[in-house]
XYZ file of C-alpha atoms in Angstrom:
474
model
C 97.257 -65.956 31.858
C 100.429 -67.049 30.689
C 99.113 -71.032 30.214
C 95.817 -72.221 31.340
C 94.395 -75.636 31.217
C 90.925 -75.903 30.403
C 88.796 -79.132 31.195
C 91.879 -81.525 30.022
C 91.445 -84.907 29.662
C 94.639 -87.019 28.405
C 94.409 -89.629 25.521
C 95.785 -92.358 27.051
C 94.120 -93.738 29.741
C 96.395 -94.724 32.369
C 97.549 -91.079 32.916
C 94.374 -89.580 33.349
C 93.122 -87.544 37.025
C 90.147 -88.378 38.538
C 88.493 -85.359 37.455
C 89.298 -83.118 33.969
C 92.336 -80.945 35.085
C 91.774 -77.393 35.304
C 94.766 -74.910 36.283
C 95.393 -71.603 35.072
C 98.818 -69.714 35.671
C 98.745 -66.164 35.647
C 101.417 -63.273 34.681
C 104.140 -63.295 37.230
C 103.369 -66.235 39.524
C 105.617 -68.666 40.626
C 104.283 -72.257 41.426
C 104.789 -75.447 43.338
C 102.638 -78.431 42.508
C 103.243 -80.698 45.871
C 102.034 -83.808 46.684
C 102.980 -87.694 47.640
C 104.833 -89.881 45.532
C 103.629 -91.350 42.420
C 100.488 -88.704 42.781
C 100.706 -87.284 39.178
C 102.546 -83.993 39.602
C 105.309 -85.269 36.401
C 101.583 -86.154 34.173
C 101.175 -82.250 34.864
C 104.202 -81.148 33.811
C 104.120 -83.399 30.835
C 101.224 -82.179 29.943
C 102.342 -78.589 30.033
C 104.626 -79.446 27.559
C 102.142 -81.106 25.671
C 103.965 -84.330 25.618
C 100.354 -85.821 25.694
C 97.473 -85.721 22.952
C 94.432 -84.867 25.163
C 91.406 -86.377 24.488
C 89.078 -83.740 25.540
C 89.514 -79.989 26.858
C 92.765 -77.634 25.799
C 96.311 -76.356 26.552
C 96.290 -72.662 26.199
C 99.588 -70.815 26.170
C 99.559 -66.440 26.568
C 102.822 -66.357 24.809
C 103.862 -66.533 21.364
C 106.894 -69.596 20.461
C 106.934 -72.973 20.376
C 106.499 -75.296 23.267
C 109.538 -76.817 23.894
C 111.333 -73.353 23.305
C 108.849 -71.294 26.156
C 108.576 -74.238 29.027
C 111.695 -76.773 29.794
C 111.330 -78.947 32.148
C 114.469 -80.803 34.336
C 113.873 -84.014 36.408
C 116.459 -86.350 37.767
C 116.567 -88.360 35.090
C 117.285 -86.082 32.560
C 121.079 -85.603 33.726
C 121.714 -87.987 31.305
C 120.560 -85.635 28.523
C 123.325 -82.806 30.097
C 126.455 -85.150 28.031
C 123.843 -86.827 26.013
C 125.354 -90.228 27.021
C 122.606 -92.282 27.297
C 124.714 -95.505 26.626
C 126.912 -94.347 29.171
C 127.529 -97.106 32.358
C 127.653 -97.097 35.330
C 131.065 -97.627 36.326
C 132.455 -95.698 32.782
C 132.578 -92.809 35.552
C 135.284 -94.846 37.512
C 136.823 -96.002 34.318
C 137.146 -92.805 32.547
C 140.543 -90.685 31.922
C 141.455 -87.510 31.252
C 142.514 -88.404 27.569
C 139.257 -89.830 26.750
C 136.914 -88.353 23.509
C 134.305 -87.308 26.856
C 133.003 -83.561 27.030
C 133.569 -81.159 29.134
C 131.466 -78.570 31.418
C 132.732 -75.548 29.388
C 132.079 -77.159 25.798
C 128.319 -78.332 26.799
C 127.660 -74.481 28.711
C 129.137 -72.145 25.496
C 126.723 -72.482 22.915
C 124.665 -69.284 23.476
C 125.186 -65.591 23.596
C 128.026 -64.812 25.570
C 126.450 -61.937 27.629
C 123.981 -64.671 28.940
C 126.935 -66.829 29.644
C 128.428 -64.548 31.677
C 125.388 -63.589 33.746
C 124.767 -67.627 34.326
C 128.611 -67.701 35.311
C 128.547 -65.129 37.466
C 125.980 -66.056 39.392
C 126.453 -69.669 39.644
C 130.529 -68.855 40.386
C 131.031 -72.267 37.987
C 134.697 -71.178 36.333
C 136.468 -73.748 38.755
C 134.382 -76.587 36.763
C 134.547 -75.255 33.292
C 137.475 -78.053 32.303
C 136.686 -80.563 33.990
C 135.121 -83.651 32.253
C 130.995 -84.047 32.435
C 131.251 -87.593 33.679
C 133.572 -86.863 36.933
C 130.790 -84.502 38.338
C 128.946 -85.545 41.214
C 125.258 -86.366 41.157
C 124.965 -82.769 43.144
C 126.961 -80.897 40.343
C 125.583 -82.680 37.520
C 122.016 -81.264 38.938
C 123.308 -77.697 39.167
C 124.866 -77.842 35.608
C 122.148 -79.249 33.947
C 119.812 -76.337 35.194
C 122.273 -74.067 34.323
C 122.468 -75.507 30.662
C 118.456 -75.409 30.546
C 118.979 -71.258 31.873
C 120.988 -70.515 29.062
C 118.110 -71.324 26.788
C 116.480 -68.625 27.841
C 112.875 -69.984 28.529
C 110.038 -67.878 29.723
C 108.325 -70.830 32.080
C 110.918 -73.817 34.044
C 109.380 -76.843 35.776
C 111.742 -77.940 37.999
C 111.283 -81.726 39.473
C 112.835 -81.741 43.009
C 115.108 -79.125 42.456
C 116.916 -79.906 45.865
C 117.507 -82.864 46.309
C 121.246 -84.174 46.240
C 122.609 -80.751 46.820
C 124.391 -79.712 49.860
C 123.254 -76.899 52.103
C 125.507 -74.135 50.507
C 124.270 -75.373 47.001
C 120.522 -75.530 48.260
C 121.263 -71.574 49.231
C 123.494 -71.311 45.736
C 119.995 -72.563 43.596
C 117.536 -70.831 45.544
C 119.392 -67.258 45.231
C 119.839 -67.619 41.214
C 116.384 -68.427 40.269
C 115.243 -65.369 42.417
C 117.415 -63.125 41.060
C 117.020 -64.852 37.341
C 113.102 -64.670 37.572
C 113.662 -61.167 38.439
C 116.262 -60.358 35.591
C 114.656 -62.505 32.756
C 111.164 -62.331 33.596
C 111.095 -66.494 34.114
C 108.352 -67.900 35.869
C 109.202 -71.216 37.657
C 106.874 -74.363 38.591
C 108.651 -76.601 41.124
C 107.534 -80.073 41.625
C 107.432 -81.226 45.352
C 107.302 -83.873 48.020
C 107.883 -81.665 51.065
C 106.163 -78.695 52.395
C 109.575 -77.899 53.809
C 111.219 -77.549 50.897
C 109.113 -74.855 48.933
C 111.001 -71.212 49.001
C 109.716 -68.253 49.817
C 109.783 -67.186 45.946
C 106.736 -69.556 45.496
C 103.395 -67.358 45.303
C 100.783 -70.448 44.950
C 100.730 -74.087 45.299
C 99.077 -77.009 43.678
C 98.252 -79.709 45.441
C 98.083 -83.017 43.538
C 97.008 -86.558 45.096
C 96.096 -89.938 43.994
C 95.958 -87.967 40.400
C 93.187 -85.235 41.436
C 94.316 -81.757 41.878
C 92.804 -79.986 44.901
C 92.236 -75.890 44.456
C 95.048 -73.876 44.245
C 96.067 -72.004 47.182
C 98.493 -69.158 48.257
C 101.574 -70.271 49.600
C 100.868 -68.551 52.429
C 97.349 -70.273 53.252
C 99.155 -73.770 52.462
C 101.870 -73.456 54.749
C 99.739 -72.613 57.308
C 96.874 -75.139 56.645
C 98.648 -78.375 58.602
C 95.097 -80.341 58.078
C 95.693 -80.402 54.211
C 99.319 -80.837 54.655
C 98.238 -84.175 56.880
C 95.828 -85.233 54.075
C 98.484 -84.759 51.602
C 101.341 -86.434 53.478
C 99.601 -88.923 56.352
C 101.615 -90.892 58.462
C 102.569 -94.823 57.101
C 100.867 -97.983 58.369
C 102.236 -99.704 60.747
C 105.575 -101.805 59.874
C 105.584 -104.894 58.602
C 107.942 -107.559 59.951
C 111.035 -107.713 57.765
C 112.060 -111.142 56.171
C 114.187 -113.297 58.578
C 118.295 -112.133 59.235
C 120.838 -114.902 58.004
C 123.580 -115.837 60.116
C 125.901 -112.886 61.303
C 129.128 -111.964 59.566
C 131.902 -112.499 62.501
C 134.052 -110.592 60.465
C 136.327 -108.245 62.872
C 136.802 -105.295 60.386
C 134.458 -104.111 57.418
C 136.321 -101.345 55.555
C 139.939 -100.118 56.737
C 141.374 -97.433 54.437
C 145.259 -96.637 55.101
C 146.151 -93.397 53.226
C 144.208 -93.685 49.903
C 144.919 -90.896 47.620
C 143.046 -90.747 43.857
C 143.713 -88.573 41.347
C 141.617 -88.024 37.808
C 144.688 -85.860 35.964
C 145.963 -83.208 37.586
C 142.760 -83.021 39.793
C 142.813 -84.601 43.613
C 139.909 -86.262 44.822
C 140.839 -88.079 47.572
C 144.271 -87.458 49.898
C 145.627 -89.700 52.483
C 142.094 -91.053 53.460
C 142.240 -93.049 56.739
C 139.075 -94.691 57.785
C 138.298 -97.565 59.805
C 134.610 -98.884 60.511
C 134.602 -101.918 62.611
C 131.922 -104.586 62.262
C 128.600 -103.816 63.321
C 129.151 -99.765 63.173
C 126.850 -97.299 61.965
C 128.390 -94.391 60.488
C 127.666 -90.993 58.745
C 129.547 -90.011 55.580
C 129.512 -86.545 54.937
C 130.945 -83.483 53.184
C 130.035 -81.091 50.211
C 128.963 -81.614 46.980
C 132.290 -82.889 44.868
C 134.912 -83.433 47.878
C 134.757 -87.224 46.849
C 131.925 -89.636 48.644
C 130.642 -91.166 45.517
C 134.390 -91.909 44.307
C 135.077 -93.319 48.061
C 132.299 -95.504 48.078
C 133.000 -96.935 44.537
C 135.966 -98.028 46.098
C 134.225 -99.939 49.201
C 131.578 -101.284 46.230
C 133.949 -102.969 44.095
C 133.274 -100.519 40.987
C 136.691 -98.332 40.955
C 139.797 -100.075 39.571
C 142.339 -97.060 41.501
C 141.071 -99.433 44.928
C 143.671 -101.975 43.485
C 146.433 -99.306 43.624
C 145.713 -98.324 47.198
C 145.706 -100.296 51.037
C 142.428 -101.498 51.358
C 140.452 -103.841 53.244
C 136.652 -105.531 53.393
C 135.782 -108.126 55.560
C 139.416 -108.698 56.858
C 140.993 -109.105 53.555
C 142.988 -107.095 51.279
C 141.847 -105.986 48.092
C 143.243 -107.576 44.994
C 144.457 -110.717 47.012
C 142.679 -113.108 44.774
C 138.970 -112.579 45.473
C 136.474 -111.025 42.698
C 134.025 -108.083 42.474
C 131.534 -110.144 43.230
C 132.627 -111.572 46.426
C 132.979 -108.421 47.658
C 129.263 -107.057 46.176
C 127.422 -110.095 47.603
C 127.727 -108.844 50.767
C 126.933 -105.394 50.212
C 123.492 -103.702 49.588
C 123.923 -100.320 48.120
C 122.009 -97.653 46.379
C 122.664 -94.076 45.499
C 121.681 -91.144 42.938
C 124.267 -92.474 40.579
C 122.752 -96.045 40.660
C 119.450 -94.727 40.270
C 120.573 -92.493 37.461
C 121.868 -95.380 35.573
C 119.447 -98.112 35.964
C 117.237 -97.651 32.881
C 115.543 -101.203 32.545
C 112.352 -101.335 31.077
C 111.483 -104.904 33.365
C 108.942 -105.508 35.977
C 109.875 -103.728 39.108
C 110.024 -107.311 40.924
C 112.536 -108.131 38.423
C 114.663 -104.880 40.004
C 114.214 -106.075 43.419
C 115.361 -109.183 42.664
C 118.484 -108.278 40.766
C 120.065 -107.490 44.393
C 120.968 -111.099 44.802
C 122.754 -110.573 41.867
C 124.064 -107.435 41.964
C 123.249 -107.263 38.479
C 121.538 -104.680 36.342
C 118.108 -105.709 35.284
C 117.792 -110.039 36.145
C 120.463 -111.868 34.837
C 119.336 -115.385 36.301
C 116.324 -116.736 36.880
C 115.203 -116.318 40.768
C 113.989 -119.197 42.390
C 110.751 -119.295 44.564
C 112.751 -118.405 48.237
C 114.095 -115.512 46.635
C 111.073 -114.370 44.558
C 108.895 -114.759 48.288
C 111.549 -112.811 49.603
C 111.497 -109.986 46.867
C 107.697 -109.391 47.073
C 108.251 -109.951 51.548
C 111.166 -106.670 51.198
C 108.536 -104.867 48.761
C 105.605 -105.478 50.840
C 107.467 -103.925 54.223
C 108.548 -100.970 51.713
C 104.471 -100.070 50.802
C 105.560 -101.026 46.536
C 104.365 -104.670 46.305
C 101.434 -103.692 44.275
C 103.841 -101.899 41.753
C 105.661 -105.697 41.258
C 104.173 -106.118 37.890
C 104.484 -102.198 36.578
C 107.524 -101.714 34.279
C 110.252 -99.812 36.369
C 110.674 -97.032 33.607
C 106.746 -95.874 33.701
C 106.979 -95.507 37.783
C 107.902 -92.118 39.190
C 111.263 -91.280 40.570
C 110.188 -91.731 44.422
C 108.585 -95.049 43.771
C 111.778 -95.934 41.786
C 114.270 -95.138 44.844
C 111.690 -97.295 46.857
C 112.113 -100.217 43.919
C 115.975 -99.751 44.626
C 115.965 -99.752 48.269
C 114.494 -103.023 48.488
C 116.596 -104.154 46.096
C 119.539 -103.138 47.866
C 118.091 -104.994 51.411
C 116.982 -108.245 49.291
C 120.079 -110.268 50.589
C 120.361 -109.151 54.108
C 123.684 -107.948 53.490
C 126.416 -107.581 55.857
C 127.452 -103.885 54.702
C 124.543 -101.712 54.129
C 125.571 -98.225 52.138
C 123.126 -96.046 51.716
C 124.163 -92.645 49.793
C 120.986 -90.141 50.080
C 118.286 -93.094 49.980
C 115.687 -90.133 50.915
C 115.909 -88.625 47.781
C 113.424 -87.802 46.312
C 110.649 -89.187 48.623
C 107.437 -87.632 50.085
C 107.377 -87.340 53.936
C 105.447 -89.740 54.128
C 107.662 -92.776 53.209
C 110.676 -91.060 54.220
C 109.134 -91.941 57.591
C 108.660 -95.313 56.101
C 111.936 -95.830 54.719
C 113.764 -94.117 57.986
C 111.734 -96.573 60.388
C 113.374 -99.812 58.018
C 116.952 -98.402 57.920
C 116.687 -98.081 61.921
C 114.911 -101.949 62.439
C 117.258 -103.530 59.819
C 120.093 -101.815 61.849
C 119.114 -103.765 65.284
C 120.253 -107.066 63.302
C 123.208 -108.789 64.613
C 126.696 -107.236 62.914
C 124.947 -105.165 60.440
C 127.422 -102.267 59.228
C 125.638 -98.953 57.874
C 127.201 -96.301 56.029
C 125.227 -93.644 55.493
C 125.083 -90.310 53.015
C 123.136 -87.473 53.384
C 123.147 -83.568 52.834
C 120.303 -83.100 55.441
C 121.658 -84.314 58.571
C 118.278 -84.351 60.365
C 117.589 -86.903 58.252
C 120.653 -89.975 60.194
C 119.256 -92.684 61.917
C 119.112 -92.348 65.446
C 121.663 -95.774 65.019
C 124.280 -93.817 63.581
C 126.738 -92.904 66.559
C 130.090 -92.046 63.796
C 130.454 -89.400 61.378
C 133.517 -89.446 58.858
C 134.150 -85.963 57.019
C 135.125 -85.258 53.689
C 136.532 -82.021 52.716
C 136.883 -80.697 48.799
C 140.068 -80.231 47.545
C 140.807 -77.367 45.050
C-alpha cells in the first residue's frame, strides 16, 4: 500500500464520517473519490495530508518523506497560493499594468531542475505564457499553471479537486493527456475529487464514493460506471422547485449592452479587437470562446470593474459610459457571479450575510439589511436547497455549496442583467439540475437579459437563442 487509513476518526468533531474511515491505496492505482456536494470528499483529502489530528485509528504512508513533500493537493481556492497574493482584489486584475512589481508565469515556474522544467514545458506547450504577468491569466490558465507549479515539485501522490472545471475542451484534452503520460514517466499516482460520473478519465482504476460523510466500498471504475443504481443514490434528482420571490417592475430599457469597436490592450498584448456586440433588452445570449481570448476582461467591462470601459464606446441601459453615472448605478442592476468572484470572496461571515451583500454589490455586508431584504435572502436560498447553511461561516462550506451561496447572491435583487460566467462550476449533478431549472424560470420574467459563460455547451439554457464568439489573439 502506498497510504492506508486504518479505523480513522478525526479530532474535531464537526468533520467526522458517520462511520471510522477506512481506505487503503495500493501501488499503482489511480483514484477518484466522487460524490455530491458538501459530502466530505475535501475532509478526505485533508486528512491524507494529515491536516487533521485524529482522535482514534491511523494514517499510514508506504513511502519514505515528509507529508507535504509526497501528497499535494490543488483545489480552486488555492490559485491564490500560485502568486501568493492573498491580499490581492478583485478588480487589482483590471487595474494592473505591465510596469507593476507583479510576477510573472516564468519567474513562479523556474525554481526547480531544469530537465523537469523542460519536460513540464513540453508537454504543457506553456512558452507563449512564460512573460506574461500571473494576475492577467484567466481563471482557466491560472488552473493549468498552478498544477503545473505543484508537477514541478515532483510529488509521488496529487489530489486534484475538480480538476476540470473552468477549462475549455482543448485544455480538458491538454490536462487529461499530461497526467497520463506524467503518471507514466514519474511514477505519480493521482486522486481526483469529483461531482460527476462524467467527468472521471479513463486513467482512473477505482473510485470512492463519499456521501453525507460515509464512504461506501471502493469499486473499480469499471463496475461504477456501469452501476447507474449507485450513481442515482449518489446523485438523485432535486425536489421539486420552489416558487421564486416576486419580479419587480420591468426595465423598459431598449438596449442593455452595445459595444462599438472596443479594443484593450495590457502592454504589447491584445485582448480584445474591434469588439461589436449588441444584446437588446430581454435577450438571452451565450458568450463563448477559449480559455484566455478575453470573456472575463469583456465582462468586467459590462460589470463596472475595468477602468479601459471609459476609453472605449459603450453603452448599458441606453446610456453611455462615463456620462455622469457611477459604478454603482450600473452594478445595481446587474447580478453577476463567476470563478474570479468566487476566487476572491474570502469572508469569514454567515453565508446569509453573502447572499445579502447582492443588494449591495458589496463584498461581505456593508449595511445592515432590513427585514424585506433579509426574507428575501433566506426566500432566494431556500429555492437554491442552502437555507439551512444561512448561519455556517462561508469559508468552512465547500466550494459547490459556496457557488450556490453566490448564485443567490447574485439573483437577490431581481436584476435586470443577469451574467452568469460558468455558474455550474463546480457542482454535483444533482444541483446543476437545480441551478439550470432557476436560470431557465428566472429567465421567463418580463425583460430579463442573460448572458451566459460556459466551456460545456450542453450545459445553455434552453432560453438562450444567441451565441457571441470570442477568438484568442496571439
Amino acid at each position: 500500500m502506498i497510504v492506508s487509513i486504518e479505523q480513522a476518526i478525526p479530532r474535531i468533531p464537526e468533520i467526522r464520517f458517520q462511520e471510522p474511515i477506512q481506505w487503503q491505496i495500493g501501488i499503482g492505482e489511480q483514484w477518484a473519490v466522487i460524490g455530491p456536494n458538501g459530502s466530505g470528499k475535501t475532509i478526505l483529502a485533508d486528512l491524507l495530508q494529515r491536516r487533521y489530528a485524529l482522535k482514534e485509528g491511523e494514517i499510514k504512508f508506504g513511502i519514505e518523506g515528509k507529508t507535504h513533500e509526497i501528497v499535494k493537493s490543488i483545489a480552486f481556492k488555492d490559485i491564490h497560493t500560485l502568486a501568493d497574493q492573498r491580499n490581492t482584489y478583485y478588480q487589482q486584475r483590471w487595474h494592473a499594468t505591465e510596469t507593476d512589481e507583479l510576477p510573472t508565469v516564468e519567474s513562479l515556474l523556474t525554481n526547480t531542475s531544469d530537465v523537469l522544467f523542460e519536460e513540464i514545458q513540453t508537454i504543457f506547450n506553456i512558452k507563449e505564457h512564460l512573460q506574461k504577468k500571473i494576475i492577467h491569466l484567466s481563471s482557466g490558465e491560472l488552473r493549468k499553471f498552478l498544477i503545473i507549479r505543484t508537477l514541478l515539485s515532483d510529488p509521488k501522490l496529487l489530489i486534484l479537486d475538480n480538476p476540470f472545471i473552468g477549462l475549455d475542451a482543448e485544455s480538458r484534452g491538454i490536462l487529461m493527456d499530461m497526467l497520463e503520460q506524467v503518471v507514466k514517466l514519474k511514477n505519480l499516482q493521482v486522486i481526483l475529487l469529483l461531482s460527476n460520473p462524467d467527468d472521471i478519465p479513463e486513467m482512473i482504476t477505482h473510485v470512492l464514493p463519499v456521501i453525507d460523510r460515509k464512504c461506501y466500498d471502493p469499486i473499480t471504475s469499471e463496475l461504477f460506471r456501469k452501476d447507474k443504481v449507485l450513481q442515482r443514490e449518489l446523485f438523485p434528482a432535486p425536489n421539486k422547485q420552489l416558487q421564486q420571490p416576486q419580479p419587480n417592475e420591468a426595465s423598459l430599457h431598449q438596449t442593455t449592452v452595445c459595444m462599438d469597436k472596443v479594443s484593450v490592450k495590457y502592454g504589447s498584448r491584445t485582448i480584445l479587437k474591434d469588439v461589436d456586440w449588441i444584446i437588446k433588452n430581454g435577450e438571452k445570449w451565450a458568450l463563448c470562446g477559449p480559455n484566455g481570448s478575453g470573456k472575463s476582461l469583456l465582462l468586467s467591462l459590462i460589470y463596472a470593474d475595468n477602468p479601459q470601459a471609459y476609453a472605449q464606446k459603450i453603452y448599458l441601459f441606453d446610456r453611455k459610459r462615463g456620462t455622469g453615472e457611477s459604478i454603482w448605478d450600473i452594478k445595481k442592476r446587474i447580478g453577476y457571479v463567476s470563478p474570479e468572484i468566487h476566487l476572491y470572496y474570502m469572508e469569514n461571515v454567515p453565508a446569509l450575510d453573502i447572499v445579502c451583500s447582492g443588494f449591495f454589490d458589496s463584498i461581505g455586508l456593508s449595511r445592515k439589511c432590513d427585514a424585506a431584504q433579509q426574507y428575501t435572502a433566506i426566500r432566494w436560498m431556500s429555492v437554491f436547497g442552502i437555507e439551512q447553511l444561512k448561519e455556517r461561516s462561508f469559508l468552512s462550506l465547500s466550494s459547490g455549496e459556496q457557488r450556490l451561496i453566490l448564485l443567490a447572491r447574485a439573483f437577490v435583487k431581481d436584476p435586470d442583467l443577469i451574467i452568469l460566467d460558468e455558474p455550474l462550476h463546480g457542482l454535483d449533478i444533482s444541483n446543476k439540475q437545480r441551478v439550470s431549472n432557476i436560470i431557465e424560470h428566472f429567465c421567463m420574467r418580463e425583460n430579463k437579459t442573460l448572458i451566459y459563460v460556459t466551456h460545456y455547451l450542453h450545459e445553455l439554457p434552453n432560453c438562450v437563442t444567441k451565441r457571441f464568439e470570442l477568438t484568442k489573439h496571439k
